[in-house]
GROMACS .gro file of C-alpha atoms in nm:
model
  285
    1MET     CA    1   0.967   1.304   3.165
    2LYS     CA    2   1.096   1.302   2.798
    3ILE     CA    3   0.825   1.298   2.531
    4THR     CA    4   0.911   1.078   2.207
    5ASN     CA    5   0.740   1.137   1.868
    6LYS     CA    6   0.778   0.769   1.754
    7HIS     CA    7   0.486   0.814   1.504
    8ASN     CA    8   0.615   1.145   1.362
    9LEU     CA    9   0.295   1.406   1.476
   10PRO     CA   10   0.303   1.732   1.369
   11GLN     CA   11   0.563   1.943   1.583
   12THR     CA   12   0.258   2.181   1.696
   13ILE     CA   13   0.107   1.873   1.873
   14VAL     CA   14   0.425   1.766   2.035
   15ASN     CA   15   0.502   2.107   2.170
   16ALA     CA   16   0.132   2.137   2.300
   17ILE     CA   17   0.189   1.815   2.497
   18GLU     CA   18   0.528   1.923   2.600
   19ARG     CA   19   0.406   2.235   2.759
   20PRO     CA   20   0.096   2.149   2.982
   21ASN     CA   21  -0.059   2.381   3.195
   22TYR     CA   22  -0.113   2.144   3.465
   23SER     CA   23   0.077   2.165   3.804
   24LYS     CA   24  -0.005   2.041   4.134
   25GLY     CA   25   0.187   2.350   4.282
   26ASN     CA   26   0.365   2.326   4.606
   27ALA     CA   27   0.212   1.997   4.703
   28ALA     CA   28   0.361   1.661   4.806
   29LEU     CA   29   0.065   1.463   4.629
   30SER     CA   30  -0.205   1.580   4.389
   31VAL     CA   31  -0.531   1.429   4.447
   32THR     CA   32  -0.488   1.215   4.139
   33GLU     CA   33  -0.168   1.083   4.295
   34LEU     CA   34  -0.361   1.042   4.633
   35ILE     CA   35  -0.603   0.816   4.504
   36GLY     CA   36  -0.357   0.620   4.269
   37PRO     CA   37  -0.145   0.318   4.387
   38PRO     CA   38   0.128   0.444   4.651
   39GLN     CA   39   0.389   0.214   4.493
   40LEU     CA   40   0.362   0.354   4.139
   41VAL     CA   41   0.342   0.733   4.266
   42ALA     CA   42   0.673   0.677   4.472
   43LEU     CA   43   0.857   0.494   4.186
   44LYS     CA   44   0.731   0.764   3.949
   45HIS     CA   45   0.874   1.044   4.186
   46LYS     CA   46   1.207   0.856   4.216
   47HIS     CA   47   1.241   0.787   3.851
   48GLU     CA   48   1.094   1.102   3.682
   49SER     CA   49   1.376   1.182   3.502
   50GLU     CA   50   1.442   0.848   3.350
   51LEU     CA   51   1.081   0.810   3.215
   52GLU     CA   52   0.958   0.871   2.861
   53SER     CA   53   0.624   0.878   2.690
   54ASP     CA   54   0.537   0.879   2.300
   55ALA     CA   55   0.326   1.182   2.209
   56ALA     CA   56   0.076   0.973   2.054
   57ASP     CA   57  -0.010   0.783   2.362
   58MET     CA   58  -0.089   1.132   2.507
   59VAL     CA   59  -0.324   1.275   2.229
   60TRP     CA   60  -0.660   1.204   2.425
   61SER     CA   61  -0.513   1.369   2.738
   62LEU     CA   62  -0.418   1.689   2.520
   63PHE     CA   63  -0.776   1.667   2.392
   64GLY     CA   64  -0.918   1.655   2.755
   65SER     CA   65  -0.731   1.970   2.844
   66ALA     CA   66  -0.855   2.158   2.511
   67VAL     CA   67  -1.207   2.064   2.604
   68HIS     CA   68  -1.159   2.220   2.966
   69SER     CA   69  -1.013   2.525   2.807
   70ILE     CA   70  -1.299   2.582   2.574
   71LEU     CA   71  -1.565   2.498   2.850
   72GLU     CA   72  -1.420   2.778   3.086
   73GLN     CA   73  -1.563   3.046   2.835
   74GLY     CA   74  -1.912   2.904   2.938
   75ALA     CA   75  -1.890   2.990   3.303
   76ASP     CA   76  -2.184   3.173   3.482
   77GLU     CA   77  -2.142   3.449   3.746
   78ASP     CA   78  -2.200   3.191   4.013
   79HIS     CA   79  -1.938   2.944   3.915
   80ILE     CA   80  -1.561   2.924   4.010
   81LEU     CA   81  -1.339   2.761   3.761
   82GLU     CA   82  -1.014   2.564   3.772
   83GLU     CA   83  -0.937   2.651   4.131
   84ARG     CA   84  -0.656   2.473   4.295
   85LEU     CA   85  -0.697   2.421   4.689
   86TYR     CA   86  -0.434   2.301   4.933
   87ALA     CA   87  -0.449   2.112   5.271
   88THR     CA   88  -0.217   1.936   5.523
   89VAL     CA   89  -0.240   1.596   5.658
   90ASN     CA   90   0.033   1.470   5.877
   91GLU     CA   91   0.284   1.735   5.743
   92TRP     CA   92   0.225   1.659   5.386
   93THR     CA   93   0.033   1.912   5.159
   94ILE     CA   94  -0.214   1.782   4.923
   95SER     CA   95  -0.368   1.970   4.630
   96GLY     CA   96  -0.632   1.939   4.404
   97ALA     CA   97  -0.771   2.147   4.112
   98VAL     CA   98  -1.165   2.151   4.102
   99ASP     CA   99  -1.317   2.197   3.760
  100VAL     CA  100  -1.628   2.373   3.856
  101GLN     CA  101  -1.758   2.488   4.201
  102ARG     CA  102  -2.137   2.617   4.145
  103TYR     CA  103  -2.249   2.837   4.431
  104THR     CA  104  -2.617   2.828   4.528
  105ASP     CA  105  -2.793   2.945   4.841
  106THR     CA  106  -2.760   2.605   5.014
  107GLY     CA  107  -2.400   2.512   4.922
  108ILE     CA  108  -2.151   2.438   4.657
  109ASP     CA  109  -2.209   2.186   4.344
  110VAL     CA  110  -1.874   2.006   4.240
  111LEU     CA  111  -1.838   1.933   3.856
  112ASP     CA  112  -1.597   1.741   3.713
  113TYR     CA  113  -1.549   1.704   3.340
  114LYS     CA  114  -1.425   1.364   3.174
  115VAL     CA  115  -1.368   1.292   2.821
  116VAL     CA  116  -1.435   0.916   2.814
  117LYS     CA  117  -1.563   0.654   2.615
  118ALA     CA  118  -1.916   0.526   2.613
  119TYR     CA  119  -1.774   0.199   2.796
  120SER     CA  120  -1.681   0.454   3.095
  121VAL     CA  121  -2.037   0.575   3.106
  122MET     CA  122  -2.198   0.229   3.089
  123ASN     CA  123  -1.958   0.100   3.382
  124GLU     CA  124  -1.861   0.409   3.606
  125LYS     CA  125  -1.538   0.425   3.745
  126PRO     CA  126  -1.475   0.383   4.123
  127GLU     CA  127  -1.203   0.640   4.128
  128TRP     CA  128  -1.453   0.905   4.010
  129GLU     CA  129  -1.634   0.874   4.354
  130LEU     CA  130  -1.282   0.905   4.537
  131GLN     CA  131  -1.126   1.174   4.332
  132LEU     CA  132  -1.444   1.402   4.382
  133ASN     CA  133  -1.490   1.331   4.763
  134CYS     CA  134  -1.117   1.432   4.790
  135TYR     CA  135  -1.226   1.761   4.637
  136ALA     CA  136  -1.517   1.819   4.840
  137TRP     CA  137  -1.279   1.733   5.120
  138LEU     CA  138  -1.039   2.034   5.027
  139ILE     CA  139  -1.327   2.271   4.986
  140ASN     CA  140  -1.492   2.209   5.309
  141GLN     CA  141  -1.114   2.246   5.465
  142ASN     CA  142  -1.083   2.582   5.283
  143LYS     CA  143  -1.434   2.743   5.277
  144GLN     CA  144  -1.734   2.812   5.468
  145SER     CA  145  -1.989   2.717   5.242
  146LYS     CA  146  -2.003   2.352   5.223
  147VAL     CA  147  -2.027   2.087   4.934
  148GLN     CA  148  -2.394   1.992   4.878
  149SER     CA  149  -2.348   1.753   4.559
  150LEU     CA  150  -2.086   1.588   4.335
  151ALA     CA  151  -2.121   1.512   3.945
  152ILE     CA  152  -1.914   1.393   3.667
  153VAL     CA  153  -2.015   1.577   3.350
  154ALA     CA  154  -1.894   1.303   3.080
  155ILE     CA  155  -1.822   1.398   2.720
  156VAL     CA  156  -1.866   1.088   2.553
  157ARG     CA  157  -1.578   1.090   2.237
  158ASP     CA  158  -1.720   0.776   2.082
  159TRP     CA  159  -2.089   0.835   2.107
  160SER     CA  160  -2.298   0.697   1.843
  161ALA     CA  161  -2.660   0.765   1.775
  162ARG     CA  162  -2.730   0.456   1.666
  163GLU     CA  163  -2.597   0.284   1.964
  164ALA     CA  164  -2.796   0.489   2.159
  165GLU     CA  165  -3.108   0.371   1.979
  166ARG     CA  166  -2.996   0.012   1.997
  167VAL     CA  167  -2.864  -0.023   2.364
  168ASN     CA  168  -3.084   0.068   2.666
  169ASP     CA  169  -2.790   0.155   2.907
  170TYR     CA  170  -2.575   0.338   2.646
  171PRO     CA  171  -2.571   0.734   2.694
  172GLN     CA  172  -2.849   0.883   2.517
  173ALA     CA  173  -2.673   1.181   2.433
  174PRO     CA  174  -2.294   1.285   2.393
  175VAL     CA  175  -2.291   1.464   2.726
  176VAL     CA  176  -2.415   1.281   3.011
  177VAL     CA  177  -2.414   1.442   3.384
  178ILE     CA  178  -2.351   1.137   3.660
  179PRO     CA  179  -2.432   1.198   3.992
  180VAL     CA  180  -2.178   1.086   4.265
  181ARG     CA  181  -2.208   0.974   4.617
  182LEU     CA  182  -2.095   1.253   4.851
  183TRP     CA  183  -1.957   1.104   5.190
  184GLY     CA  184  -1.987   1.242   5.508
  185LYS     CA  185  -1.712   1.430   5.688
  186ILE     CA  186  -1.574   1.130   5.897
  187GLU     CA  187  -1.555   0.910   5.582
  188GLN     CA  188  -1.345   1.161   5.394
  189GLU     CA  189  -1.120   1.230   5.655
  190GLU     CA  190  -1.084   0.830   5.739
  191TYR     CA  191  -0.999   0.794   5.364
  192ILE     CA  192  -0.756   1.070   5.320
  193ASN     CA  193  -0.566   0.988   5.638
  194LYS     CA  194  -0.547   0.659   5.561
  195ARG     CA  195  -0.423   0.732   5.183
  196VAL     CA  196  -0.166   0.978   5.319
  197HIS     CA  197  -0.008   0.711   5.556
  198LEU     CA  198   0.034   0.470   5.253
  199HIS     CA  199   0.205   0.699   5.030
  200GLN     CA  200   0.442   0.824   5.299
  201ALA     CA  201   0.540   0.447   5.375
  202ALA     CA  202   0.580   0.401   5.012
  203TYR     CA  203   0.791   0.699   4.987
  204VAL     CA  204   1.012   0.590   5.250
  205ASP     CA  205   1.045   0.224   5.128
  206VAL     CA  206   1.151   0.337   4.771
  207ASN     CA  207   1.396   0.596   4.883
  208VAL     CA  208   1.565   0.372   5.123
  209GLY     CA  209   1.609   0.070   4.865
  210THR     CA  210   1.332  -0.159   5.008
  211ASN     CA  211   1.052  -0.305   4.847
  212PRO     CA  212   0.700  -0.091   4.917
  213LYS     CA  213   0.371  -0.255   4.988
  214ALA     CA  214   0.258  -0.436   4.680
  215CYS     CA  215   0.004  -0.298   4.444
  216THR     CA  216  -0.335  -0.468   4.499
  217SER     CA  217  -0.509  -0.680   4.227
  218GLU     CA  218  -0.763  -0.388   4.187
  219GLU     CA  219  -0.463  -0.139   4.130
  220MET     CA  220  -0.317  -0.344   3.870
  221TRP     CA  221  -0.655  -0.428   3.697
  222GLU     CA  222  -0.560  -0.800   3.722
  223LYS     CA  223  -0.730  -1.046   3.518
  224PRO     CA  224  -0.725  -1.397   3.633
  225THR     CA  225  -0.655  -1.696   3.406
  226SER     CA  226  -0.993  -1.860   3.290
  227TRP     CA  227  -1.081  -2.179   3.084
  228ALA     CA  228  -1.366  -2.145   2.807
  229LEU     CA  229  -1.544  -2.435   2.719
  230MET     CA  230  -1.602  -2.410   2.356
  231LYS     CA  231  -1.813  -2.582   2.095
  232GLU     CA  232  -1.733  -2.640   1.716
  233GLY     CA  233  -1.932  -2.399   1.507
  234ARG     CA  234  -1.979  -2.175   1.802
  235LYS     CA  235  -1.795  -1.834   1.825
  236SER     CA  236  -1.880  -1.768   2.184
  237ALA     CA  237  -1.804  -1.982   2.507
  238VAL     CA  238  -2.058  -2.218   2.637
  239LYS     CA  239  -1.942  -2.126   2.964
  240VAL     CA  240  -1.618  -1.976   3.146
  241HIS     CA  241  -1.461  -2.132   3.427
  242TRP     CA  242  -1.260  -1.898   3.654
  243ASP     CA  243  -1.138  -2.169   3.938
  244LYS     CA  244  -1.012  -2.451   3.729
  245PRO     CA  245  -1.064  -2.624   3.365
  246PRO     CA  246  -1.372  -2.781   3.311
  247GLU     CA  247  -1.430  -3.154   3.184
  248VAL     CA  248  -1.476  -3.171   2.801
  249PRO     CA  249  -1.821  -3.374   2.789
  250ASP     CA  250  -1.749  -3.480   2.404
  251GLU     CA  251  -1.531  -3.458   2.104
  252LYS     CA  252  -1.728  -3.159   1.958
  253HIS     CA  253  -1.633  -2.963   2.267
  254PHE     CA  254  -1.258  -2.821   2.370
  255ILE     CA  255  -1.096  -2.599   2.600
  256GLU     CA  256  -0.974  -2.262   2.538
  257VAL     CA  257  -0.727  -2.130   2.790
  258ARG     CA  258  -0.762  -1.739   2.841
  259GLU     CA  259  -0.435  -1.641   3.003
  260GLY     CA  260  -0.464  -1.399   3.280
  261GLU     CA  261  -0.263  -1.071   3.283
  262ARG     CA  262  -0.222  -0.759   3.496
  263THR     CA  263  -0.329  -0.497   3.238
  264ARG     CA  264  -0.219  -0.175   3.411
  265CYS     CA  265   0.137  -0.318   3.451
  266LYS     CA  266   0.153  -0.430   3.115
  267SER     CA  267   0.009  -0.141   2.912
  268TYR     CA  268  -0.039   0.180   3.132
  269CYS     CA  269   0.214   0.181   3.418
  270PRO     CA  270   0.492   0.419   3.358
  271VAL     CA  271   0.728   0.293   3.616
  272SER     CA  272   0.669  -0.105   3.543
  273GLN     CA  273   1.057  -0.138   3.426
  274PHE     CA  274   1.132  -0.048   3.792
  275CYS     CA  275   0.890  -0.228   3.975
  276SER     CA  276   1.022  -0.539   4.148
  277GLN     CA  277   0.656  -0.662   4.226
  278TYR     CA  278   0.580  -0.685   3.840
  279GLN     CA  279   0.942  -0.791   3.738
  280THR     CA  280   0.916  -1.095   3.972
  281TYR     CA  281   0.565  -1.148   3.813
  282LEU     CA  282   0.692  -1.157   3.467
  283GLY     CA  283   1.001  -1.416   3.571
  284GLU     CA  284   0.731  -1.646   3.700
  285GLU     CA  285   0.517  -1.644   3.379
   0.00000   0.00000   0.00000
């Protein structure tokens, strides 16, 4: 991937972004890729040399890496940090680097650091549970000690003391530990086997020139079109309708159309220009 510098950031920042420490090692998929959309991952692998990203869009990723490096200095003797583990499923090797494994007499506690906005703490991301259970599976594949708990350590980069006082479910400190549900062994294995199968199918489709299985609405972060019933002199909607436009009760009311979109495809997918599903969608708009 080519890194551009459209906003003329200092070269030291660009250099740091261009020289990441991350590597999935000798693996077909990282855990992050495994839980990601198979079509996106397969297209990214195929078009890696054609992709580009601007340094300004990668600053918060760099910040997250910096936080990880600093927190390594706080490790205790019973901690294993940033250990990359491997396991094979259907001839594909999966790898994942676990931020912290904390050993106790009864098992291993897995901690994963995230630098996030307060919104993410208030609306936990479902992929956190997927990611950490994949890590738990990797640990259990490689070690005799078993995982007994999972947690996200969220570092809230936009934390506000004023908001913490004002909003009940706002994080009450700039660092929040969020417990994550630990799946049973069968649930972990069924999920990982299913994901590997989906990724292998997408890989074959992309490389033989056929369209892979389409991304789901959830994977595209799709927002459907809605119709807001508005009233003169009022900023917020009286009511939002998702199935069809409502009737306008009188001349003081009007309809505001809120166009749907595929948010990930539009703003966050690195391979949207190569994706026939998204290009077809754009042609239908």
